[in-house]
Amino acid sequence: MPLPLPEPEPTNTIVFLLHPQQIAWLRAHAGQRGASAFMRRLLNHLIEEERQEVERVKQELREQREQREGRERLAA
């Protein structure tokens, strides 16, 4: 009995307009899996960094709000 094929993930196409020097750098650093795979890994890394930064800022804002509310309670 054949295994069922996995459901394809929805994807979007993003196009980058690059200068020849950028293409050469990308090909030189992409490795065996190719430029597309390299760009996906790079974008995933950047997205994860951005998520972490957003979480850090949200935590700072929570802490500031808690401190402000604590001061307001003491003043009341």
PDB file of C-alpha atoms in Angstrom:
ATOM      1  CA  MET A   1       0.000   0.000   0.000  1.00  0.00           C
ATOM      2  CA  PRO A   2       1.565   3.328  -1.022  1.00  0.00           C
ATOM      3  CA  LEU A   3       2.095   6.036   1.570  1.00  0.00           C
ATOM      4  CA  PRO A   4      -0.099   9.108   1.214  1.00  0.00           C
ATOM      5  CA  LEU A   5       1.655  12.163  -0.146  1.00  0.00           C
ATOM      6  CA  PRO A   6       2.106  14.985   2.337  1.00  0.00           C
ATOM      7  CA  GLU A   7      -0.129  18.000   1.938  1.00  0.00           C
ATOM      8  CA  PRO A   8       1.784  20.738   0.123  1.00  0.00           C
ATOM      9  CA  GLU A   9       2.413  23.831   2.194  1.00  0.00           C
ATOM     10  CA  PRO A  10       1.063  27.098   0.832  1.00  0.00           C
ATOM     11  CA  THR A  11       3.826  29.232  -0.600  1.00  0.00           C
ATOM     12  CA  ASN A  12       4.301  32.684  -2.041  1.00  0.00           C
ATOM     13  CA  THR A  13       6.807  33.799  -4.614  1.00  0.00           C
ATOM     14  CA  ILE A  14       9.172  36.626  -3.787  1.00  0.00           C
ATOM     15  CA  VAL A  15      11.450  38.064  -6.440  1.00  0.00           C
ATOM     16  CA  PHE A  16      14.697  39.889  -5.697  1.00  0.00           C
ATOM     17  CA  LEU A  17      16.318  42.145  -8.257  1.00  0.00           C
ATOM     18  CA  LEU A  18      20.044  41.759  -7.670  1.00  0.00           C
ATOM     19  CA  HIS A  19      23.187  43.268  -9.114  1.00  0.00           C
ATOM     20  CA  PRO A  20      25.683  40.852 -10.725  1.00  0.00           C
ATOM     21  CA  GLN A  21      28.042  41.200  -7.726  1.00  0.00           C
ATOM     22  CA  GLN A  22      25.213  40.236  -5.371  1.00  0.00           C
ATOM     23  CA  ILE A  23      24.333  37.204  -7.481  1.00  0.00           C
ATOM     24  CA  ALA A  24      27.978  36.112  -7.506  1.00  0.00           C
ATOM     25  CA  TRP A  25      28.204  36.462  -3.713  1.00  0.00           C
ATOM     26  CA  LEU A  26      24.958  34.561  -3.227  1.00  0.00           C
ATOM     27  CA  ARG A  27      26.048  31.700  -5.478  1.00  0.00           C
ATOM     28  CA  ALA A  28      29.445  31.550  -3.771  1.00  0.00           C
ATOM     29  CA  HIS A  29      27.862  31.261  -0.318  1.00  0.00           C
ATOM     30  CA  ALA A  30      24.766  29.220  -1.127  1.00  0.00           C
ATOM     31  CA  GLY A  31      26.446  25.823  -1.050  1.00  0.00           C
ATOM     32  CA  GLN A  32      25.167  22.676  -2.695  1.00  0.00           C
ATOM     33  CA  ARG A  33      21.494  23.265  -1.970  1.00  0.00           C
ATOM     34  CA  GLY A  34      21.384  26.398  -4.126  1.00  0.00           C
ATOM     35  CA  ALA A  35      20.521  30.052  -3.812  1.00  0.00           C
ATOM     36  CA  SER A  36      16.800  29.515  -3.168  1.00  0.00           C
ATOM     37  CA  ALA A  37      17.408  27.259  -0.190  1.00  0.00           C
ATOM     38  CA  PHE A  38      20.048  29.680   1.101  1.00  0.00           C
ATOM     39  CA  MET A  39      17.606  32.599   0.856  1.00  0.00           C
ATOM     40  CA  ARG A  40      14.887  30.617   2.652  1.00  0.00           C
ATOM     41  CA  ARG A  41      17.299  29.814   5.501  1.00  0.00           C
ATOM     42  CA  LEU A  42      18.434  33.431   5.631  1.00  0.00           C
ATOM     43  CA  LEU A  43      14.871  34.754   5.696  1.00  0.00           C
ATOM     44  CA  ASN A  44      13.855  32.248   8.374  1.00  0.00           C
ATOM     45  CA  HIS A  45      16.809  33.373  10.469  1.00  0.00           C
ATOM     46  CA  LEU A  46      15.931  37.057  10.041  1.00  0.00           C
ATOM     47  CA  ILE A  47      12.272  36.416  10.851  1.00  0.00           C
ATOM     48  CA  GLU A  48      13.229  34.555  14.027  1.00  0.00           C
ATOM     49  CA  GLU A  49      15.531  37.400  15.088  1.00  0.00           C
ATOM     50  CA  GLU A  50      12.696  39.851  14.491  1.00  0.00           C
ATOM     51  CA  ARG A  51      10.266  37.745  16.553  1.00  0.00           C
ATOM     52  CA  GLN A  52      12.738  37.617  19.416  1.00  0.00           C
ATOM     53  CA  GLU A  53      13.237  41.392  19.264  1.00  0.00           C
ATOM     54  CA  VAL A  54       9.480  42.002  19.275  1.00  0.00           C
ATOM     55  CA  GLU A  55       9.076  39.688  22.282  1.00  0.00           C
ATOM     56  CA  ARG A  56      11.903  41.485  24.100  1.00  0.00           C
ATOM     57  CA  VAL A  57      10.301  44.889  23.498  1.00  0.00           C
ATOM     58  CA  LYS A  58       6.866  43.601  24.543  1.00  0.00           C
ATOM     59  CA  GLN A  59       8.374  42.246  27.766  1.00  0.00           C
ATOM     60  CA  GLU A  60      10.080  45.580  28.458  1.00  0.00           C
ATOM     61  CA  LEU A  61       6.781  47.394  27.918  1.00  0.00           C
ATOM     62  CA  ARG A  62       4.978  44.980  30.269  1.00  0.00           C
ATOM     63  CA  GLU A  63       7.607  45.561  32.935  1.00  0.00           C
ATOM     64  CA  GLN A  64       7.394  49.345  32.507  1.00  0.00           C
ATOM     65  CA  ARG A  65       3.596  49.214  32.767  1.00  0.00           C
ATOM     66  CA  GLU A  66       3.791  47.072  35.911  1.00  0.00           C
ATOM     67  CA  GLN A  67       6.286  49.483  37.481  1.00  0.00           C
ATOM     68  CA  ARG A  68       4.110  52.479  36.565  1.00  0.00           C
ATOM     69  CA  GLU A  69       0.980  50.801  37.953  1.00  0.00           C
ATOM     70  CA  GLY A  70       2.875  49.907  41.130  1.00  0.00           C
ATOM     71  CA  ARG A  71       3.975  53.542  41.604  1.00  0.00           C
ATOM     72  CA  GLU A  72       0.416  54.734  40.960  1.00  0.00           C
ATOM     73  CA  ARG A  73      -0.922  52.344  43.624  1.00  0.00           C
ATOM     74  CA  LEU A  74       1.619  53.598  46.138  1.00  0.00           C
ATOM     75  CA  ALA A  75       0.781  57.227  45.350  1.00  0.00           C
ATOM     76  CA  ALA A  76      -2.963  56.631  45.772  1.00  0.00           C
TER      77      ALA A  76
END
